[in-house]
Amino acid sequence: MRRVVVTGLGMVTPLGVGHALNWERLISGNSGIRGITGFDASDLASKVAGQLPRGTGDGEFNADSFVSPKDQRKMDDFIVFAIAAAQEAIKDSGWTPQTDEERERTGVMVGSGIGGLPGIADGAVTLHEKGPRRLSPFFIPGCLINLASGHISIQHGFKGPNHAVVTACSTGAHAIGDAARLIMWDDADVMVAGGTEAAVSRLGVGGFAAMRALSTNFNDTPEKASRPYDKDRDGFVIGEGAGVVVLEELEHAKKRGATIYAEVVGYGLSGDAYHISAPAEDGNGGFRAMKGALKRAGLNPSDIDYVNAHGTSTPLGDEIELGAVKRLFGDAMDNLAMSSTKSAIGHLLGAAGAVEAIYSIKAINHGIVPPTLNLDNPSESCMGVNLVPKVAQERRVRAALSNSFGFGGTNASLVFKEFA
Amino acid sequence: MSDIAERVKKIVVDHLGVEESKVVENASFIDDLGADSLDTVELVMAFEEEFGVEIPDDAAEKILSVKDAIDFIKANAAA
């Protein structure tokens, strides 16, 4: 089987624009979670979110830097975020295909959990108030999830596989895993892969709040709201952003002297077949996804030094994931560091798996594991587990596993290994 | 009446993001101003909104240039 490595990283998150800046802020213990701005949240149960810091300052997100104002009207924010993250990742990789064949061997697989929810909300209002003749011709292409991949391919001329994953909160992980397999199976040499989400809107927050899935006890102290594994956690904090990686066949990357961040060695998938939103209590779905990823990687639990947990800060989910990790790792728990970076940026839904994959790769590269913020009083079940409370830890990370679980009972685990 | 021409040109400049100097009366939306078929649909909607006219689909299909738009609005707009 062809080997796949990561040669480019790009991200826009509540911690800012760019993977280097993100990492610096993440390991410094910064939080990107704030009170909701940009729309009226006064009647919403949850008033906190991980929103992109918008502006023109250092590390701030300015959409005009990535897409012309004229074209922004034709796409929802999730597409703009994806274009921004992809631009960074592609530039970072240094891959600029020159020939038709090279372009045809370069594909895109960027998914989203929800897609153009704000655009759909606006379109519905236009339809209701003004009738169908006033719907913009850009309404549909502005909301469709695969248009993120479409726009990226058009901008860069990538004519290989053009695909999009939609698996709720495991979208980003599935996209990277599936894109890697397209390279392994020789359908492409290079894939631009990841996830994007921009559902921090009245409809998005209102909808998740209706499920009682969001944190509501920390509206006055936003930075404290996302607290995975802490006794006082009370739901996830919604976030927005995008993470994109450039995946490349090993020999292709070596031949052009590309920087190799890590190798994608493991990918496991499973379904709970249990409930539309609650994880199965025995954690069997997550367990099998992780086990599958280790098997594919040919690694034992003791070879994994860091787990980037799904850890959304919900009372039930965190407990179940931890149980599954303990069951799989057994004695190897003693040496394992596991943290949830959602404590710093919130839950980026369809982008989460991709952003967290990048954080996992950075942990390998820098020999530092990022902290779980707000872990003041760990739950009983966390005793003896190194959840990297509050402060980053220096340690060698030979391989890292990143978990992503989504509504519908869909699970994906990725394993990245240092490339020596 | 020249007011109509100015307003049409302004809409074209705003929607297509092109230089004002390129928006001459003979300019074709698609061939000269870089519009695609969806852009032209949006342009027609903007003309309808600005001038309070309804432009039926068969008439819209014939509005291919700045001049076509000005002529249609002159002939059909109430104000």
Short mmCIF file of C-alpha atoms in Angstrom, two decimals:
data_model
loop_
_atom_site.label_atom_id
_atom_site.label_comp_id
_atom_site.label_asym_id
_atom_site.label_seq_id
_atom_site.Cartn_x
_atom_site.Cartn_y
_atom_site.Cartn_z
CA MET A 1 0.00 0.00 0.00
CA ARG A 2 1.22 3.51 -0.84
CA ARG A 3 2.22 5.56 2.20
CA VAL A 4 0.65 8.96 2.91
CA VAL A 5 2.25 11.90 4.68
CA VAL A 6 1.11 15.36 5.71
CA THR A 7 2.98 18.16 3.93
CA GLY A 8 0.81 21.22 4.52
CA LEU A 9 -1.25 22.66 7.38
CA GLY A 10 -3.82 25.46 7.42
CA MET A 11 -6.43 26.64 9.87
CA VAL A 12 -8.73 29.43 10.97
CA THR A 13 -10.12 28.95 14.47
CA PRO A 14 -11.35 30.99 17.43
CA LEU A 15 -7.68 31.24 18.45
CA GLY A 16 -6.87 33.00 15.19
CA VAL A 17 -5.59 32.55 11.66
CA GLY A 18 -2.69 30.23 10.88
CA HIS A 19 -1.33 27.00 12.35
CA ALA A 20 1.79 28.52 13.91
CA LEU A 21 -0.15 31.21 15.75
CA ASN A 22 -2.83 28.70 16.78
CA TRP A 23 -0.24 26.43 18.31
CA GLU A 24 1.50 29.21 20.18
CA ARG A 25 -1.80 30.38 21.70
CA LEU A 26 -3.03 26.85 22.37
CA ILE A 27 0.01 25.75 24.36
CA SER A 28 0.03 29.09 26.21
CA GLY A 29 -3.39 28.18 27.59
CA ASN A 30 -5.32 30.89 25.75
CA SER A 31 -9.05 30.53 25.20
CA GLY A 32 -10.86 31.65 22.04
CA ILE A 33 -14.30 31.46 23.62
CA ARG A 34 -16.24 34.70 24.08
CA GLY A 35 -19.77 36.00 24.48
CA ILE A 36 -21.63 35.73 21.17
CA THR A 37 -21.25 38.74 18.90
CA GLY A 38 -22.61 39.41 15.42
CA PHE A 39 -26.23 38.51 16.17
CA ASP A 40 -28.77 38.82 18.94
CA ALA A 41 -28.23 36.07 21.51
CA SER A 42 -30.32 37.62 24.28
CA ASP A 43 -33.08 35.00 24.03
CA LEU A 44 -30.76 32.04 23.43
CA ALA A 45 -30.04 29.67 26.31
CA SER A 46 -26.33 29.55 25.45
CA LYS A 47 -24.69 32.93 24.87
CA VAL A 48 -21.07 31.84 24.42
CA ALA A 49 -19.21 30.58 21.37
CA GLY A 50 -15.84 30.07 19.78
CA GLN A 51 -16.01 32.65 17.00
CA LEU A 52 -13.20 33.68 14.69
CA PRO A 53 -11.54 36.86 15.94
CA ARG A 54 -12.54 39.16 13.07
CA GLY A 55 -10.57 42.20 12.06
CA THR A 56 -7.43 43.21 10.27
CA GLY A 57 -4.99 42.87 13.17
CA ASP A 58 -2.37 40.20 13.77
CA GLY A 59 -3.95 36.76 13.58
CA GLU A 60 -7.42 38.19 13.04
CA PHE A 61 -9.68 36.90 10.30
CA ASN A 62 -10.41 39.27 7.44
CA ALA A 63 -12.52 37.54 4.78
CA ASP A 64 -11.42 40.12 2.17
CA SER A 65 -7.88 38.72 2.38
CA PHE A 66 -9.09 35.42 0.95
CA VAL A 67 -12.19 36.11 -1.17
CA SER A 68 -13.20 39.33 -2.95
CA PRO A 69 -16.23 41.09 -1.45
CA LYS A 70 -18.05 40.49 -4.72
CA ASP A 71 -17.52 36.73 -4.46
CA GLN A 72 -18.29 36.60 -0.72
CA ARG A 73 -21.91 37.35 -1.61
CA LYS A 74 -21.98 34.07 -3.52
CA MET A 75 -20.95 31.80 -0.66
CA ASP A 76 -21.76 31.17 2.95
CA ASP A 77 -19.04 31.66 5.55
CA PHE A 78 -18.23 27.95 5.77
CA ILE A 79 -16.89 28.16 2.21
CA VAL A 80 -14.88 31.32 2.93
CA PHE A 81 -13.31 29.65 6.00
CA ALA A 82 -12.41 26.57 3.95
CA ILE A 83 -10.86 28.67 1.20
CA ALA A 84 -8.79 30.53 3.81
CA ALA A 85 -7.52 27.36 5.53
CA ALA A 86 -6.83 25.69 2.18
CA GLN A 87 -4.82 28.67 0.95
CA GLU A 88 -2.56 28.44 3.99
CA ALA A 89 -2.18 24.66 3.75
CA ILE A 90 -1.42 24.66 0.02
CA LYS A 91 1.08 27.49 0.34
CA ASP A 92 2.62 25.73 3.35
CA SER A 93 3.06 22.55 1.29
CA GLY A 94 4.74 24.37 -1.57
CA TRP A 95 2.80 22.19 -4.02
CA THR A 96 2.08 24.05 -7.25
CA PRO A 97 1.18 21.59 -10.00
CA GLN A 98 2.52 22.71 -13.36
CA THR A 99 1.23 20.12 -15.79
CA ASP A 100 -2.25 18.83 -16.61
CA GLU A 101 -1.26 15.44 -15.25
CA GLU A 102 -0.13 16.92 -11.94
CA ARG A 103 -3.36 18.87 -11.65
CA GLU A 104 -5.40 15.77 -12.41
CA ARG A 105 -3.54 13.89 -9.67
CA THR A 106 -4.39 16.56 -7.06
CA GLY A 107 -7.83 16.39 -5.45
CA VAL A 108 -9.91 18.05 -2.74
CA MET A 109 -12.03 16.57 0.05
CA VAL A 110 -13.21 19.25 2.46
CA GLY A 111 -16.48 18.52 4.26
CA SER A 112 -18.82 20.29 6.62
CA GLY A 113 -21.25 19.04 9.23
CA ILE A 114 -24.00 21.49 8.49
CA GLY A 115 -23.00 23.69 5.55
CA GLY A 116 -24.71 26.97 4.77
CA LEU A 117 -27.14 27.20 7.65
CA PRO A 118 -27.15 31.03 7.84
CA GLY A 119 -27.75 31.22 4.08
CA ILE A 120 -30.60 28.73 4.31
CA ALA A 121 -32.13 30.76 7.14
CA ASP A 122 -31.88 33.97 5.08
CA GLY A 123 -33.24 32.22 1.97
CA ALA A 124 -36.26 30.96 3.89
CA VAL A 125 -37.01 34.47 5.14
CA THR A 126 -36.70 35.90 1.61
CA LEU A 127 -39.02 33.21 0.28
CA HIS A 128 -41.56 33.89 3.01
CA GLU A 129 -41.48 37.68 2.83
CA LYS A 130 -40.80 38.39 -0.85
CA GLY A 131 -41.56 35.20 -2.75
CA PRO A 132 -39.46 32.85 -4.90
CA ARG A 133 -38.57 35.41 -7.57
CA ARG A 134 -36.38 37.22 -5.06
CA LEU A 135 -34.22 34.20 -4.22
CA SER A 136 -30.63 34.78 -5.31
CA PRO A 137 -29.22 32.47 -7.98
CA PHE A 138 -26.31 32.05 -5.58
CA PHE A 139 -28.49 30.78 -2.73
CA ILE A 140 -28.10 27.08 -3.59
CA PRO A 141 -24.40 27.07 -4.61
CA GLY A 142 -23.67 29.26 -1.58
CA CYS A 143 -25.07 26.66 0.83
CA LEU A 144 -24.15 23.29 -0.68
CA ILE A 145 -21.55 21.50 1.40
CA ASN A 146 -19.42 20.20 -1.48
CA LEU A 147 -19.03 23.74 -2.83
CA ALA A 148 -16.18 24.22 -0.34
CA SER A 149 -14.25 21.56 -2.24
CA GLY A 150 -15.59 22.98 -5.49
CA HIS A 151 -14.33 26.51 -4.85
CA ILE A 152 -10.91 25.28 -3.66
CA SER A 153 -10.50 23.19 -6.82
CA ILE A 154 -11.52 26.11 -9.04
CA GLN A 155 -9.15 28.54 -7.29
CA HIS A 156 -6.15 26.25 -7.53
CA GLY A 157 -6.95 24.27 -10.67
CA PHE A 158 -6.94 20.90 -8.88
CA LYS A 159 -8.70 18.46 -11.21
CA GLY A 160 -8.37 15.21 -9.23
CA PRO A 161 -11.08 13.64 -7.05
CA ASN A 162 -13.49 16.30 -5.79
CA HIS A 163 -15.44 15.06 -2.83
CA ALA A 164 -17.03 16.16 0.44
CA VAL A 165 -17.69 14.38 3.70
CA VAL A 166 -20.82 14.98 5.79
CA THR A 167 -20.68 13.09 9.07
CA ALA A 168 -21.62 15.75 11.63
CA CYS A 169 -18.85 16.18 14.20
CA SER A 170 -16.60 13.50 12.74
CA THR A 171 -16.56 15.13 9.28
CA GLY A 172 -13.02 16.53 9.49
CA ALA A 173 -11.54 13.21 10.65
CA HIS A 174 -13.41 11.18 8.04
CA ALA A 175 -12.31 13.62 5.32
CA ILE A 176 -8.63 13.22 6.20
CA GLY A 177 -8.94 9.43 6.58
CA ASP A 178 -10.86 8.96 3.35
CA ALA A 179 -8.64 11.33 1.38
CA ALA A 180 -5.57 9.43 2.59
CA ARG A 181 -7.15 6.23 1.29
CA LEU A 182 -7.72 7.81 -2.13
CA ILE A 183 -3.97 8.38 -2.25
CA MET A 184 -3.22 4.87 -0.95
CA TRP A 185 -5.42 3.44 -3.70
CA ASP A 186 -3.62 5.53 -6.32
CA ASP A 187 -6.63 7.69 -7.23
CA ALA A 188 -4.52 10.77 -6.50
CA ASP A 189 -1.01 11.76 -5.42
CA VAL A 190 -2.01 14.82 -3.43
CA MET A 191 -5.26 15.56 -1.58
CA VAL A 192 -6.34 18.78 0.10
CA ALA A 193 -8.50 17.50 2.96
CA GLY A 194 -10.30 18.77 6.02
CA GLY A 195 -13.46 20.24 7.47
CA THR A 196 -15.14 23.59 7.82
CA GLU A 197 -18.06 24.97 9.81
CA ALA A 198 -19.86 28.29 10.22
CA ALA A 199 -23.03 27.49 12.12
CA VAL A 200 -22.64 29.99 14.94
CA SER A 201 -25.91 31.70 14.01
CA ARG A 202 -29.28 32.19 15.67
CA LEU A 203 -30.64 29.11 13.92
CA GLY A 204 -27.57 27.00 14.72
CA VAL A 205 -27.28 27.95 18.38
CA GLY A 206 -31.07 27.81 18.82
CA GLY A 207 -31.16 24.34 17.28
CA PHE A 208 -28.40 22.85 19.40
CA ALA A 209 -29.85 24.55 22.48
CA ALA A 210 -33.18 22.85 21.74
CA MET A 211 -31.34 19.53 22.07
CA ARG A 212 -30.04 20.70 25.46
CA ALA A 213 -26.57 20.00 24.10
CA LEU A 214 -24.96 23.38 24.86
CA SER A 215 -23.35 24.84 27.95
CA THR A 216 -25.68 27.35 29.63
CA ASN A 217 -24.13 27.87 33.09
CA PHE A 218 -21.20 30.02 32.01
CA ASN A 219 -22.81 32.79 29.95
CA ASP A 220 -21.10 35.40 32.13
CA THR A 221 -17.69 33.70 32.10
CA PRO A 222 -17.30 32.46 28.51
CA GLU A 223 -13.70 31.27 28.91
CA LYS A 224 -14.85 28.86 31.64
CA ALA A 225 -17.70 27.35 29.60
CA SER A 226 -15.83 24.59 27.78
CA ARG A 227 -14.49 22.32 30.55
CA PRO A 228 -14.12 18.72 29.36
CA TYR A 229 -13.78 16.14 32.14
CA ASP A 230 -14.44 18.74 34.84
CA LYS A 231 -17.25 18.00 37.31
CA ASP A 232 -19.04 21.25 36.44
CA ARG A 233 -19.16 20.70 32.66
CA ASP A 234 -22.68 21.22 31.34
CA GLY A 235 -22.63 20.88 27.57
CA PHE A 236 -20.51 21.81 24.59
CA VAL A 237 -19.64 25.29 23.39
CA ILE A 238 -20.34 25.80 19.70
CA GLY A 239 -17.42 26.99 17.59
CA GLU A 240 -16.62 27.91 14.01
CA GLY A 241 -13.63 27.68 11.72
CA ALA A 242 -11.82 25.35 9.36
CA GLY A 243 -8.85 23.00 9.31
CA VAL A 244 -7.23 21.78 6.10
CA VAL A 245 -4.20 19.56 5.50
CA VAL A 246 -2.30 18.66 2.37
CA LEU A 247 -1.86 14.89 2.17
CA GLU A 248 0.70 13.46 -0.19
CA GLU A 249 2.03 10.13 -1.33
CA LEU A 250 5.38 9.60 0.42
CA GLU A 251 7.61 9.22 -2.64
CA HIS A 252 5.90 12.19 -4.33
CA ALA A 253 6.64 14.32 -1.28
CA LYS A 254 10.26 13.12 -1.02
CA LYS A 255 10.93 13.68 -4.70
CA ARG A 256 10.09 17.35 -4.47
CA GLY A 257 11.81 17.79 -1.11
CA ALA A 258 8.63 18.70 0.77
CA THR A 259 8.55 19.25 4.52
CA ILE A 260 6.92 16.19 6.06
CA TYR A 261 5.02 16.92 9.27
CA ALA A 262 3.86 13.37 10.01
CA GLU A 263 2.66 10.15 8.43
CA VAL A 264 -1.02 9.17 8.38
CA VAL A 265 -0.69 5.61 9.61
CA GLY A 266 -4.06 4.73 11.09
CA TYR A 267 -7.72 5.32 10.39
CA GLY A 268 -10.63 3.50 12.00
CA LEU A 269 -14.37 3.94 11.48
CA SER A 270 -17.44 2.60 13.19
CA GLY A 271 -21.14 3.14 13.84
CA ASP A 272 -22.99 2.95 17.16
CA ALA A 273 -26.37 1.82 15.75
CA TYR A 274 -27.84 3.18 18.94
CA HIS A 275 -29.28 6.73 19.04
CA ILE A 276 -29.48 9.86 16.86
CA SER A 277 -27.47 12.00 19.25
CA ALA A 278 -26.48 10.12 22.43
CA PRO A 279 -23.38 7.92 22.35
CA ALA A 280 -23.90 4.25 23.21
CA GLU A 281 -23.23 3.90 26.92
CA ASP A 282 -20.71 1.11 26.59
CA GLY A 283 -18.53 3.30 24.35
CA ASN A 284 -18.18 0.40 21.98
CA GLY A 285 -18.36 2.59 18.85
CA GLY A 286 -15.47 4.78 19.89
CA PHE A 287 -13.58 1.76 21.16
CA ARG A 288 -13.82 -0.01 17.81
CA ALA A 289 -12.86 3.13 15.85
CA MET A 290 -9.70 3.52 17.95
CA LYS A 291 -8.93 -0.20 17.79
CA GLY A 292 -9.38 -0.18 14.02
CA ALA A 293 -7.05 2.79 13.66
CA LEU A 294 -4.34 1.10 15.76
CA LYS A 295 -4.68 -2.12 13.79
CA ARG A 296 -4.32 -0.26 10.50
CA ALA A 297 -1.30 1.55 11.91
CA GLY A 298 0.27 -1.68 13.12
CA LEU A 299 0.80 -0.05 16.52
CA ASN A 300 0.10 -1.12 20.08
CA PRO A 301 -1.56 1.17 22.62
CA SER A 302 1.86 1.63 24.27
CA ASP A 303 3.15 3.21 21.03
CA ILE A 304 0.66 6.09 21.37
CA ASP A 305 1.87 8.97 23.54
CA TYR A 306 -1.00 11.40 23.06
CA VAL A 307 -4.74 11.17 22.50
CA ASN A 308 -6.55 14.27 21.33
CA ALA A 309 -9.95 13.41 22.76
CA HIS A 310 -13.29 14.17 21.18
CA GLY A 311 -14.05 15.49 24.71
CA THR A 312 -16.85 17.96 23.98
CA SER A 313 -17.55 18.87 27.63
CA THR A 314 -20.92 17.11 27.76
CA PRO A 315 -21.66 15.22 30.99
CA LEU A 316 -22.28 11.88 29.28
CA GLY A 317 -19.99 11.94 26.24
CA ASP A 318 -16.72 12.69 28.05
CA GLU A 319 -17.29 9.87 30.52
CA ILE A 320 -18.07 7.33 27.81
CA GLU A 321 -15.05 8.26 25.71
CA LEU A 322 -12.73 8.06 28.71
CA GLY A 323 -14.13 4.60 29.55
CA ALA A 324 -13.43 3.41 26.01
CA VAL A 325 -9.88 4.80 26.03
CA LYS A 326 -9.16 3.11 29.38
CA ARG A 327 -10.50 -0.20 28.14
CA LEU A 328 -8.38 -0.07 24.98
CA PHE A 329 -5.16 1.26 26.51
CA GLY A 330 -5.17 -0.73 29.75
CA ASP A 331 -1.75 -0.52 31.40
CA ALA A 332 -0.58 1.84 28.65
CA MET A 333 -2.74 4.55 30.30
CA ASP A 334 0.15 5.15 32.73
CA ASN A 335 2.28 6.69 30.02
CA LEU A 336 -0.51 8.33 28.03
CA ALA A 337 -1.35 12.02 27.86
CA MET A 338 -4.88 12.81 26.75
CA SER A 339 -6.42 16.25 26.41
CA SER A 340 -9.36 18.02 24.86
CA THR A 341 -8.41 21.12 22.88
CA LYS A 342 -12.12 21.92 22.65
CA SER A 343 -11.54 23.47 26.07
CA ALA A 344 -9.78 26.32 24.22
CA ILE A 345 -11.74 26.69 20.99
CA GLY A 346 -15.12 25.02 21.62
CA HIS A 347 -16.61 22.40 19.37
CA LEU A 348 -16.02 23.22 15.71
CA LEU A 349 -18.46 20.48 14.63
CA GLY A 350 -17.54 19.46 11.08
CA ALA A 351 -14.20 21.26 11.32
CA ALA A 352 -13.29 19.78 14.72
CA GLY A 353 -11.68 16.56 13.48
CA ALA A 354 -9.44 18.39 11.02
CA VAL A 355 -8.40 21.15 13.41
CA GLU A 356 -7.68 18.59 16.13
CA ALA A 357 -5.73 16.42 13.69
CA ILE A 358 -3.49 19.42 13.05
CA TYR A 359 -3.06 20.03 16.79
CA SER A 360 -2.12 16.35 17.17
CA ILE A 361 0.47 16.64 14.41
CA LYS A 362 1.88 19.80 16.03
CA ALA A 363 2.17 17.89 19.32
CA ILE A 364 4.34 15.32 17.54
CA ASN A 365 6.46 18.02 15.85
CA HIS A 366 7.04 20.17 18.92
CA GLY A 367 7.17 17.52 21.65
CA ILE A 368 4.48 19.35 23.62
CA VAL A 369 0.96 18.19 24.47
CA PRO A 370 -1.69 20.92 24.66
CA PRO A 371 -3.70 21.40 27.86
CA THR A 372 -7.29 20.72 28.85
CA LEU A 373 -8.34 24.14 30.15
CA ASN A 374 -10.70 24.64 33.10
CA LEU A 375 -10.03 21.21 34.55
CA ASP A 376 -10.47 22.41 38.15
CA ASN A 377 -12.13 19.31 39.59
CA PRO A 378 -11.82 16.23 37.41
CA SER A 379 -14.66 13.71 37.52
CA GLU A 380 -14.08 10.63 39.66
CA SER A 381 -13.44 8.45 36.63
CA CYS A 382 -10.50 10.65 35.66
CA MET A 383 -8.39 9.59 38.63
CA GLY A 384 -4.93 8.51 37.54
CA VAL A 385 -5.42 9.72 33.97
CA ASN A 386 -3.10 12.45 32.67
CA LEU A 387 -5.60 14.85 31.12
CA VAL A 388 -2.95 17.59 30.89
CA PRO A 389 -4.89 19.92 33.21
CA LYS A 390 -4.58 23.63 32.42
CA VAL A 391 -0.92 23.68 31.45
CA ALA A 392 0.82 22.19 28.40
CA GLN A 393 3.38 19.46 29.06
CA GLU A 394 6.66 18.84 27.30
CA ARG A 395 7.07 15.24 26.28
CA ARG A 396 8.05 13.25 23.26
CA VAL A 397 5.07 12.24 21.13
CA ARG A 398 6.00 9.36 18.83
CA ALA A 399 2.43 8.88 17.66
CA ALA A 400 -0.88 10.60 18.38
CA LEU A 401 -4.46 9.41 18.07
CA SER A 402 -7.30 11.86 17.42
CA ASN A 403 -10.93 10.94 18.11
CA SER A 404 -14.06 12.38 16.49
CA PHE A 405 -17.59 11.19 17.17
CA GLY A 406 -20.74 12.54 15.52
CA PHE A 407 -24.50 12.61 15.80
CA GLY A 408 -26.07 9.57 14.23
CA GLY A 409 -23.54 7.41 16.05
CA THR A 410 -20.64 7.85 13.64
CA ASN A 411 -17.05 7.51 14.90
CA ALA A 412 -13.63 8.08 13.38
CA SER A 413 -10.12 7.83 14.80
CA LEU A 414 -6.93 8.92 13.09
CA VAL A 415 -3.38 7.98 14.03
CA PHE A 416 -0.42 10.15 13.03
CA LYS A 417 3.17 9.05 13.50
CA GLU A 418 6.38 11.01 13.60
CA PHE A 419 8.26 10.79 10.32
CA ALA A 420 11.88 9.97 10.83
CA MET B 1 -33.57 59.65 -18.43
CA SER B 2 -29.80 59.66 -18.14
CA ASP B 3 -30.46 59.03 -14.48
CA ILE B 4 -31.64 55.53 -15.41
CA ALA B 5 -28.40 54.86 -17.29
CA GLU B 6 -26.33 55.97 -14.29
CA ARG B 7 -28.32 53.82 -11.89
CA VAL B 8 -28.02 50.79 -14.18
CA LYS B 9 -24.26 51.28 -14.47
CA LYS B 10 -23.88 51.60 -10.72
CA ILE B 11 -25.69 48.29 -10.17
CA VAL B 12 -23.45 46.61 -12.74
CA VAL B 13 -20.31 48.00 -11.11
CA ASP B 14 -21.45 46.89 -7.63
CA HIS B 15 -22.58 43.41 -8.61
CA LEU B 16 -19.85 42.44 -11.01
CA GLY B 17 -17.05 44.21 -9.17
CA VAL B 18 -15.73 45.78 -12.38
CA GLU B 19 -14.13 49.17 -13.10
CA GLU B 20 -16.66 51.89 -13.76
CA SER B 21 -14.81 52.86 -16.95
CA LYS B 22 -15.50 49.43 -18.44
CA VAL B 23 -19.24 49.70 -17.96
CA VAL B 24 -20.01 51.44 -21.27
CA GLU B 25 -23.38 51.09 -22.96
CA ASN B 26 -22.19 48.56 -25.52
CA ALA B 27 -20.57 46.33 -22.93
CA SER B 28 -21.86 42.75 -22.83
CA PHE B 29 -22.25 41.40 -19.31
CA ILE B 30 -20.76 38.04 -20.19
CA ASP B 31 -18.28 38.81 -22.98
CA ASP B 32 -16.92 42.14 -21.73
CA LEU B 33 -17.60 42.30 -17.99
CA GLY B 34 -16.78 38.73 -16.89
CA ALA B 35 -20.26 37.77 -15.72
CA ASP B 36 -21.49 34.18 -15.78
CA SER B 37 -25.07 33.06 -16.32
CA LEU B 38 -25.85 33.22 -12.59
CA ASP B 39 -24.45 36.75 -12.36
CA THR B 40 -26.83 37.88 -15.11
CA VAL B 41 -29.81 36.43 -13.22
CA GLU B 42 -28.74 38.35 -10.13
CA LEU B 43 -28.26 41.53 -12.15
CA VAL B 44 -31.79 41.32 -13.53
CA MET B 45 -33.10 40.85 -9.97
CA ALA B 46 -31.20 43.94 -8.89
CA PHE B 47 -32.70 45.95 -11.77
CA GLU B 48 -36.17 44.78 -10.76
CA GLU B 49 -35.60 45.88 -7.20
CA GLU B 50 -34.03 49.23 -8.06
CA PHE B 51 -36.65 50.26 -10.62
CA GLY B 52 -39.74 48.51 -9.28
CA VAL B 53 -40.32 46.65 -12.52
CA GLU B 54 -40.97 43.00 -13.19
CA ILE B 55 -38.73 41.56 -15.86
CA PRO B 56 -40.25 38.30 -17.16
CA ASP B 57 -37.84 35.45 -17.94
CA ASP B 58 -38.25 35.74 -21.71
CA ALA B 59 -37.40 39.45 -21.55
CA ALA B 60 -34.53 38.81 -19.11
CA GLU B 61 -32.93 36.41 -21.56
CA LYS B 62 -32.62 39.27 -24.04
CA ILE B 63 -30.92 41.65 -21.60
CA LEU B 64 -27.32 40.87 -22.51
CA SER B 65 -25.67 44.29 -22.37
CA VAL B 66 -25.78 47.51 -20.41
CA LYS B 67 -27.70 49.11 -23.26
CA ASP B 68 -30.29 46.29 -23.32
CA ALA B 69 -30.95 46.88 -19.63
CA ILE B 70 -31.27 50.67 -20.00
CA ASP B 71 -33.61 50.31 -22.98
CA PHE B 72 -35.86 47.81 -21.23
CA ILE B 73 -36.14 49.93 -18.10
CA LYS B 74 -36.80 53.12 -20.07
CA ALA B 75 -39.62 51.36 -21.88
CA ASN B 76 -41.12 49.64 -18.86
CA ALA B 77 -40.35 51.52 -15.65
CA ALA B 78 -43.14 53.56 -14.15
CA ALA B 79 -40.92 56.31 -12.82
#
